Coordinates of C-alpha atoms (C1' of nucleotides) in Angstrom, one line a residue:
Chain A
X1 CA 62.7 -183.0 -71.3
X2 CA 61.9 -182.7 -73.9
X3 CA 60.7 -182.4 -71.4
X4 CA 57.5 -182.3 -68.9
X5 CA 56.9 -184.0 -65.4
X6 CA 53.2 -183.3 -64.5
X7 CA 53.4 -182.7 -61.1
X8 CA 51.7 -185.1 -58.0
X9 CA 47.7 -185.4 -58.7
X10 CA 47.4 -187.6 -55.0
X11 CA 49.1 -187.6 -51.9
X12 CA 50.5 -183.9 -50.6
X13 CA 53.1 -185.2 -48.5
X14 CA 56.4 -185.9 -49.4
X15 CA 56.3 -189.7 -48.8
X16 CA 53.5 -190.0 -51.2
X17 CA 55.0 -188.4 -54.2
X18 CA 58.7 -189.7 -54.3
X19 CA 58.1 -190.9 -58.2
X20 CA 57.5 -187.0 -59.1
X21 CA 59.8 -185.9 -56.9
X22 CA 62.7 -188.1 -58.9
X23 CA 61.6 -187.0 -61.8
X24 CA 61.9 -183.2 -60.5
X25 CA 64.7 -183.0 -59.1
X26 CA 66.4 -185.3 -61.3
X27 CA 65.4 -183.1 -64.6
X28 CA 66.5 -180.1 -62.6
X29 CA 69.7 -181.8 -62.0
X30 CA 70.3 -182.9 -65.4
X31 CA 69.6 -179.0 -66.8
X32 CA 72.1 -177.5 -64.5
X33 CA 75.1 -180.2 -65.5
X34 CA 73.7 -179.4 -69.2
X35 CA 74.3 -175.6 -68.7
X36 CA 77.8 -176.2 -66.7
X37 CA 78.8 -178.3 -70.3
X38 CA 77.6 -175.7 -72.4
X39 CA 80.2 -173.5 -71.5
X40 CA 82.4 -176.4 -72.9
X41 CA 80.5 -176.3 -75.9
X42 CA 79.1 -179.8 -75.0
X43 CA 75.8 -181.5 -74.3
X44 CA 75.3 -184.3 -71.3
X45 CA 75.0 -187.1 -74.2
X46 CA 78.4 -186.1 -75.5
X47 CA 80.5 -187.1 -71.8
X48 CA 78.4 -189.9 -71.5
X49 CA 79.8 -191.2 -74.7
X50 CA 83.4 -189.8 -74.2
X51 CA 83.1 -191.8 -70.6
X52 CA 82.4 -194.9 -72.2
X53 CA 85.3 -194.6 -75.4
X54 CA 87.7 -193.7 -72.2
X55 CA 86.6 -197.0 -70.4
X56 CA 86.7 -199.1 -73.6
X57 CA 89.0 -197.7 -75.8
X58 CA 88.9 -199.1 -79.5
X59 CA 85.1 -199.9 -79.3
X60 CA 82.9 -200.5 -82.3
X61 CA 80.1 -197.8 -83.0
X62 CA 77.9 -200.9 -83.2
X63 CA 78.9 -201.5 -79.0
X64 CA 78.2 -198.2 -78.3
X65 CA 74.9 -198.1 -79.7
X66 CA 74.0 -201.6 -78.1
X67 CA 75.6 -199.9 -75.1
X68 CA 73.1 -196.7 -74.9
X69 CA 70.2 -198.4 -76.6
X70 CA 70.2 -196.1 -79.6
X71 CA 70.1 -196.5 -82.9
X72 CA 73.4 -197.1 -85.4
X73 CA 72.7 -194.2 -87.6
X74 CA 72.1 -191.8 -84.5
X75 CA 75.6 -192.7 -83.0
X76 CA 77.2 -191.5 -86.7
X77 CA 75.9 -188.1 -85.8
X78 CA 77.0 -188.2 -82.0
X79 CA 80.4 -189.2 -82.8
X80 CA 80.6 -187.2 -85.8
X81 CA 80.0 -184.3 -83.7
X82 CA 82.9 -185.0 -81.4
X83 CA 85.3 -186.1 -84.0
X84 CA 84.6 -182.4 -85.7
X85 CA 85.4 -181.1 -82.5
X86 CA 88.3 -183.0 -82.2
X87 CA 88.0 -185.5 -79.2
X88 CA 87.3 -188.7 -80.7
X89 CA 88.9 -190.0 -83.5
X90 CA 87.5 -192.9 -85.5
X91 CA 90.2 -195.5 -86.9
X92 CA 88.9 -198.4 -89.4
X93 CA 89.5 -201.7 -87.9
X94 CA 92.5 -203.6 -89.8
X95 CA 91.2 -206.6 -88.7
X96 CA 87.7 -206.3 -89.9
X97 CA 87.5 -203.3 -92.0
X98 CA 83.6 -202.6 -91.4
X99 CA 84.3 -201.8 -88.1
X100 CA 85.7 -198.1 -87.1
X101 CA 87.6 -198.4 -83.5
X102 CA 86.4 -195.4 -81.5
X103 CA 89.2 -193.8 -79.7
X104 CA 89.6 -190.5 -77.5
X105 CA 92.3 -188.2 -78.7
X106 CA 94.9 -186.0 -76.3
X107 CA 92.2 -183.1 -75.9
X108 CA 89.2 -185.8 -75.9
X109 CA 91.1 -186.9 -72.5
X110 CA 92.5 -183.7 -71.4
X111 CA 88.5 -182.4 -71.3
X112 CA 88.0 -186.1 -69.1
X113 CA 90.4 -184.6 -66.9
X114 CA 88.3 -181.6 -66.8
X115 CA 85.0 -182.9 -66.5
X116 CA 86.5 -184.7 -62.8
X117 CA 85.9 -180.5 -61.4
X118 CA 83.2 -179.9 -63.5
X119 CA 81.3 -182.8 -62.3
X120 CA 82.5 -182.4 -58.8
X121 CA 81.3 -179.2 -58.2
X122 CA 77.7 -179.9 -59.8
X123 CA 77.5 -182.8 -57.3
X124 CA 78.3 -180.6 -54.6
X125 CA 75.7 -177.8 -55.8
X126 CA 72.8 -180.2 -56.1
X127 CA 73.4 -181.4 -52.9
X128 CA 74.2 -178.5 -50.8
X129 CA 71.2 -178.4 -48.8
X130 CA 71.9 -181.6 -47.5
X131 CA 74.2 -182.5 -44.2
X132 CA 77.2 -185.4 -45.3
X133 CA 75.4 -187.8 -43.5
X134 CA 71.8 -186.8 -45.4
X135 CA 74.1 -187.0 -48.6
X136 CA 75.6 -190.5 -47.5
X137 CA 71.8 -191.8 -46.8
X138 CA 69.9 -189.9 -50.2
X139 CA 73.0 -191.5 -52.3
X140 CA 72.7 -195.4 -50.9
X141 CA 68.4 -194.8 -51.5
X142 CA 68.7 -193.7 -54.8
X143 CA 71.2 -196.4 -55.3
X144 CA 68.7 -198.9 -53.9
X145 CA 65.9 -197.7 -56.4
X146 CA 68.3 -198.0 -59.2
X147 CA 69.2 -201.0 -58.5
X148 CA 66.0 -202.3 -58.3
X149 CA 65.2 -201.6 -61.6
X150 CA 68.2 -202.4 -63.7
X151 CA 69.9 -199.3 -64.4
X152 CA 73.4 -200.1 -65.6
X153 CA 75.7 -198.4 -63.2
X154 CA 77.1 -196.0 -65.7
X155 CA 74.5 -195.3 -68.3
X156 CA 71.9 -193.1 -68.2
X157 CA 68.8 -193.9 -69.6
X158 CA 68.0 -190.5 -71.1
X159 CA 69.8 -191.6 -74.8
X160 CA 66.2 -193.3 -75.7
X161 CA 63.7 -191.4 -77.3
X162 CA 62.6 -189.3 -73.6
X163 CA 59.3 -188.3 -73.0
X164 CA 59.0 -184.3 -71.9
X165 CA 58.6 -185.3 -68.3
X166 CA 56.2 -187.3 -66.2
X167 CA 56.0 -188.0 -62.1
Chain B
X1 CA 65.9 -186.7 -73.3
X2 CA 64.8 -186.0 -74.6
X3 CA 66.8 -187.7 -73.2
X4 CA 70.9 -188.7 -72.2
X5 CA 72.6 -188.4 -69.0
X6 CA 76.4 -189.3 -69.3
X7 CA 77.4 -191.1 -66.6
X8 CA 79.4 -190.6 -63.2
X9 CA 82.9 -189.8 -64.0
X10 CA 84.3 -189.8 -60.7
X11 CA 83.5 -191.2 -57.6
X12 CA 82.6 -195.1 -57.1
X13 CA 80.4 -194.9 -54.2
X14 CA 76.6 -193.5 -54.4
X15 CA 77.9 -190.8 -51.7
X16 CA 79.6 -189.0 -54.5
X17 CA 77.3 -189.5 -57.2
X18 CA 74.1 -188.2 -56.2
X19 CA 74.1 -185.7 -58.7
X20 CA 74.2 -188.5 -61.3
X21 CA 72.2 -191.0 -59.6
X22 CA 69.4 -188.6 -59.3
X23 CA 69.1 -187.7 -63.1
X24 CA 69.4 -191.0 -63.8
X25 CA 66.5 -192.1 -61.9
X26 CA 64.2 -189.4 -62.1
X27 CA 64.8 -190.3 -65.9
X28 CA 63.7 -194.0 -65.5
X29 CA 60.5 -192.7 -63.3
X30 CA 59.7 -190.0 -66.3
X31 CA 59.8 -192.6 -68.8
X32 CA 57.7 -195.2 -66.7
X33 CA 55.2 -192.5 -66.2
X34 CA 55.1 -191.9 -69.9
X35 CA 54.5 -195.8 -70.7
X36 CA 51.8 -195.6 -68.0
X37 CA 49.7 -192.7 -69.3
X38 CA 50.4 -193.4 -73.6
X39 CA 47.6 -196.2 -72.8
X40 CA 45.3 -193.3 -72.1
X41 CA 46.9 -191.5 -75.1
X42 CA 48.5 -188.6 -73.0
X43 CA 52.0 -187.9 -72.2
X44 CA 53.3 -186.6 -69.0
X45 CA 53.1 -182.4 -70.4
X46 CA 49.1 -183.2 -70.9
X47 CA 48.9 -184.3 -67.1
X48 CA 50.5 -181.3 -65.7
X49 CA 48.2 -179.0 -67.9
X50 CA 45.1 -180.7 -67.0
X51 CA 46.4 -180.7 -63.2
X52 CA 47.2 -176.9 -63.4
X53 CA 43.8 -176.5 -65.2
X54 CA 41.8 -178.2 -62.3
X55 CA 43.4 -176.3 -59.7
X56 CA 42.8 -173.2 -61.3
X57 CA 39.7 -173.5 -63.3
X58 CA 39.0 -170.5 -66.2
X59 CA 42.6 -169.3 -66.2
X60 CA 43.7 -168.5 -69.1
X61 CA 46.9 -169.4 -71.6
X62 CA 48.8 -166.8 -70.8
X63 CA 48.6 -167.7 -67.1
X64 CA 49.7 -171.3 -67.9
X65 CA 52.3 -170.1 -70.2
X66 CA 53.7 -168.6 -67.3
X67 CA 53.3 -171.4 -65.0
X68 CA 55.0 -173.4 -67.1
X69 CA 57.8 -171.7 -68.5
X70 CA 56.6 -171.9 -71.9
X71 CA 56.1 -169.8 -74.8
X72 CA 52.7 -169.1 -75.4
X73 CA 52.3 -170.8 -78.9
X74 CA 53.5 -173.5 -77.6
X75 CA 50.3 -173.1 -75.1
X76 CA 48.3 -173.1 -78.3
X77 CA 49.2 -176.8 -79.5
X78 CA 49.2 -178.5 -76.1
X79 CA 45.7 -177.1 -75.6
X80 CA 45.2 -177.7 -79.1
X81 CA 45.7 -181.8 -78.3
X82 CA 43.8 -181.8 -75.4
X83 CA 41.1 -179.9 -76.8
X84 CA 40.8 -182.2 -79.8
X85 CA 40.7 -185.4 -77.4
X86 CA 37.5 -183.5 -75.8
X87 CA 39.8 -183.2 -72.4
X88 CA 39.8 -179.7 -72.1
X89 CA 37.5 -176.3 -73.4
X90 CA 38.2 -173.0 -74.5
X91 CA 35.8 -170.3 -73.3
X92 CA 36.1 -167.0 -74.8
X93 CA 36.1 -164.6 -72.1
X94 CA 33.2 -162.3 -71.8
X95 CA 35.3 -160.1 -69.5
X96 CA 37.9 -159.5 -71.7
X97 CA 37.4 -160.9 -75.0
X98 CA 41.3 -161.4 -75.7
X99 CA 41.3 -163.8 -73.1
X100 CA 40.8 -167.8 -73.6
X101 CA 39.2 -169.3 -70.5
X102 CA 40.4 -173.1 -69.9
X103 CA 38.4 -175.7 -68.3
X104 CA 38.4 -179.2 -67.8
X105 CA 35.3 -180.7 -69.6
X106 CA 33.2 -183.4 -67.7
X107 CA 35.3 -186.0 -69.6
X108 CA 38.7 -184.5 -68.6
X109 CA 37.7 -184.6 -65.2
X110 CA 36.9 -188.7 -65.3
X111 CA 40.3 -188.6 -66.4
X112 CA 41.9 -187.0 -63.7
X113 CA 40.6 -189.2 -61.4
X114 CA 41.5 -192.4 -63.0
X115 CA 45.4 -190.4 -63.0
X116 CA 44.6 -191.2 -59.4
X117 CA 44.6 -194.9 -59.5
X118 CA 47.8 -194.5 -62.0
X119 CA 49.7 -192.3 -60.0
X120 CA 49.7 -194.6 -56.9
X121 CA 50.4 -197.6 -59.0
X122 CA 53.2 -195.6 -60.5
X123 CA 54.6 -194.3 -57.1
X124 CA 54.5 -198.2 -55.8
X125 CA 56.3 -199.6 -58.8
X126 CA 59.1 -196.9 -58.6
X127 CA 59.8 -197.5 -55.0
X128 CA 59.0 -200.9 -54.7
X129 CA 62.4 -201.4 -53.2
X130 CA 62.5 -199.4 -50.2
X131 CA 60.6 -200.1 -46.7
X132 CA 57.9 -197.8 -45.7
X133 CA 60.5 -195.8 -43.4
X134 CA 63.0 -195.3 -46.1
X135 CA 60.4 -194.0 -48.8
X136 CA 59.8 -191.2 -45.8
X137 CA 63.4 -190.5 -45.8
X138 CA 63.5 -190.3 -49.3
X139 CA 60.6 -188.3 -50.0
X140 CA 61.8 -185.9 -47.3
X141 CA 65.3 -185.9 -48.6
X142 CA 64.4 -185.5 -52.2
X143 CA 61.7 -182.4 -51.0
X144 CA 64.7 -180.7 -49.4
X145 CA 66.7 -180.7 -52.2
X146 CA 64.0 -179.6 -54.3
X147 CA 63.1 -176.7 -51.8
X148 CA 66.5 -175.4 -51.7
X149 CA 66.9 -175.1 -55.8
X150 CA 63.1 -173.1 -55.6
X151 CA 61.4 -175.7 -57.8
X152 CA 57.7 -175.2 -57.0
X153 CA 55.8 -178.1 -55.4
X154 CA 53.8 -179.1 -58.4
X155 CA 55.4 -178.0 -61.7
X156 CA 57.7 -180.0 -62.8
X157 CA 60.5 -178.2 -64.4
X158 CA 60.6 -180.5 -67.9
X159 CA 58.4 -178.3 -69.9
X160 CA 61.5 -175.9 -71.0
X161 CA 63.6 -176.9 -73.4
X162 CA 65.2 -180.8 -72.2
X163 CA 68.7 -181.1 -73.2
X164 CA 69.3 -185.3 -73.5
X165 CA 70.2 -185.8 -69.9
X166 CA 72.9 -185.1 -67.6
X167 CA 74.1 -185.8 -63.8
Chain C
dT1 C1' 74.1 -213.8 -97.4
dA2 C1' 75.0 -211.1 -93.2
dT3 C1' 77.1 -207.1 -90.8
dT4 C1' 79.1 -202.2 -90.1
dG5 C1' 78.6 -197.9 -90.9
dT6 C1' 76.6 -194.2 -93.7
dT7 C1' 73.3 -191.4 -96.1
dA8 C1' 68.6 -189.9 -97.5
dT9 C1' 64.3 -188.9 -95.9
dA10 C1' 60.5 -187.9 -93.1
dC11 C1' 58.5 -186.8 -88.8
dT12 C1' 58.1 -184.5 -84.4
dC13 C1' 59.0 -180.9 -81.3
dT14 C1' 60.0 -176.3 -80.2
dA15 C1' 61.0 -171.4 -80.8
dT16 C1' 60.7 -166.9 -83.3
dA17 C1' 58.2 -163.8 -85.6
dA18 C1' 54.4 -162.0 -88.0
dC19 C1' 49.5 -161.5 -87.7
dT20 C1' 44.4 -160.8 -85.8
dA21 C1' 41.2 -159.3 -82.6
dT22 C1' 40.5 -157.0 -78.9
dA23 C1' 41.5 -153.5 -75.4
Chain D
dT1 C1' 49.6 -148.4 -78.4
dA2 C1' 49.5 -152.8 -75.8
dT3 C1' 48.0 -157.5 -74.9
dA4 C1' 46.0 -162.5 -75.8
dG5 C1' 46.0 -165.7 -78.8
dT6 C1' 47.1 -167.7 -83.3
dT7 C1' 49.5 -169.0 -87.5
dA8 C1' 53.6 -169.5 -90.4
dT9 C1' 58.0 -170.8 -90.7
dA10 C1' 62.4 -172.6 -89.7
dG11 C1' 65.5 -175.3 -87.0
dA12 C1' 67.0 -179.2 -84.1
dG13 C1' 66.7 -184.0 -83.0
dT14 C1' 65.6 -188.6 -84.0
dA15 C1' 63.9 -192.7 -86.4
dT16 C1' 63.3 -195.7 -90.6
dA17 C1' 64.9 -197.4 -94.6
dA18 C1' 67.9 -197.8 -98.4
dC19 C1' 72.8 -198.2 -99.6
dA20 C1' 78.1 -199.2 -99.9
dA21 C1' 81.8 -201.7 -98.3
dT22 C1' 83.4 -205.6 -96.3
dA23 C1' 83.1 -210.2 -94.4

DNA sequence: TATTGTTATACTCTATAACTATA
DNA sequence: TATAGTTATAGAGTATAACAATA
C-alpha cells in the first residue's frame, strides 16, 4: 500500500471495473485487520507467519522464506521481531546445526487462540452489508478468481515487494 | 505490501473467509496492475493522479492532497515524477499566486488513453475465470461492500500509509 | 564446495517540520 | 497572521551482498 490503486479509467459500471474494485476493497480490508492487530502490538505479516510455524511446527527459516517468497535475510528480521516479543522461539537444529527450528511458544499460541475472535469479527465487519447468501456467493467467486490464478490457499501474496496500489 | 496478508486462521470454507480472500486478491490484481503499467514506467499512484487530474483539470496540490489522503509534500514528489516524465504541468496560478495549477500535458493525455486499452486487458486477465453473469454479480457484490465502508468510487484507498497486508 | 542463517550496507518511500512566497 | 507549496531531515522497510558456521 504502500500503497495506491488508481481508480477505473473505462467502464462506470460495476461489471466493468471488478479488477479495481478487488484491489479497493481488498486494501481497505487489509488496513482495518492491520488496525484491529495494532492493538496487539502486531502487523498482518506477523499472523501470517505465526499461522504458518503453528501449521508446521519446527520449520527452517529457509521454508518459510520459500514459503512467502521473501528473501532469507528479511525473515531474520520478521522472526526476530516475534522472538523479542516472545511468541516464537528459535531452537538450532541438532540434526543439522545450520538450521534454527522455528517454533511458537505458550503466548505465541495463546495469541493464535486469540486471533480466532479477532479474525472473526473483522470477517463479519467487512461483510456486514451483505445477506448470508450474498456472503456464501461473493466467498465461492473470490475463491473462483483465486484459484484461477494460483494463490496458495493460505498465503497472501502481499510479503513481496507490493506496489502502492493499482486497479 | 507493501505488502503481507497473513492468512485465514479459521474457517475452511470461502463463506467464512471473505475477509481474507478479498485482501488476498485485490493484492494479486494490485500487483498485476503494477507489472502492467512499469512497461510504461508508471506505477499504479501515477494512474490515479493523472485520472484525478483529467477529471478535474487546473486543480491544484492541495486539492489532490486531499483527495488522496496524503500529505502535501508527498504531493510534491509524485508530481515531481510525473512532471519530469513530461506527463503532467505545473501552472502558477494567476488568481492566487500560492496556488500550483495541474494539468495533463498533450503527452499525458496519449497516455491516458492507451490506460484504456490496459485497463480492459487487465480487467479480462483478472476475471478470466468467471462467466459474464458471475463478473455482474461480483462487480455488484464487491460495489456493495465498497459502498457500505464509504470508499469513494474512484480513489482507491492505497495512497495512505500500506501496512504489508492483512485479511 | 554448498547451504543456513546473519550482518552490513544502500536504497526507497513516507512523514514531520522548517522554510519561502504569497495573501 | 494564514495558506500553498517546497525543502531538509529522519525513520521504517526491504533488497543485495559479504560473512560465519556447519555440512
Amino acid at each position: 500500500m504502500s500503497e495506491q490503486e488508481p481508480g477505473p479509467v473505462f467502464g462506470r459500471d460495476p461489471s466493468t471495473r471488478v479488477a479495481f474494485l478487488l484491489s479497493q476493497v481488498g486494501s481497505m480490508a487489509a488496513s482495518q485487520f492491520a488496525d484491529r492487530l495494532a492493538d496487539l502490538g502486531l502487523q498482518p505479516s506477523d499472523i501470517g507467519i505465526l499461522r504458518l510455524i503453528l501449521l508446521n511446527p519446527g520449520m527452517s527459516q529457509q521454508d518459510l522464506a520459500s514459503k512467502l517468497g521473501v528473501v532469507p535475510s528479511r525473515v531474520v528480521s520478521l522472526v526476530d521481531g516475534l522472538e523479542s516479543k516472545g511468541l516464537v522461539e528459535r531452537r538450532r537444529s541438532t540434526r543439522d546445526r545450520r538450521n534454527q527450528e522455528l517454533h511458537l511458544t505458550e503466548y505465541g499460541g495463546q495469541i493464535m487462540g486469540r486471533m480466532r475472535d479477532i479474525g472473526s469479527a473483522h470477517e463479519r465487519h467487512v461483510v456486514q452489508a451483505l445477506s448470508e447468501d450474498e456472503r456464501l456467493v461473493l466467498g465461492e467467486l473470490l475463491a473462483k478468481v483465486a484459484a484461477s490464478h494460483g494463490l496458495a490457499a493460505d498465503v497472501h501474496p502481499g510479503y513481496r515487494a507490493a506496489p502502492p496500489s493499482s486497479p
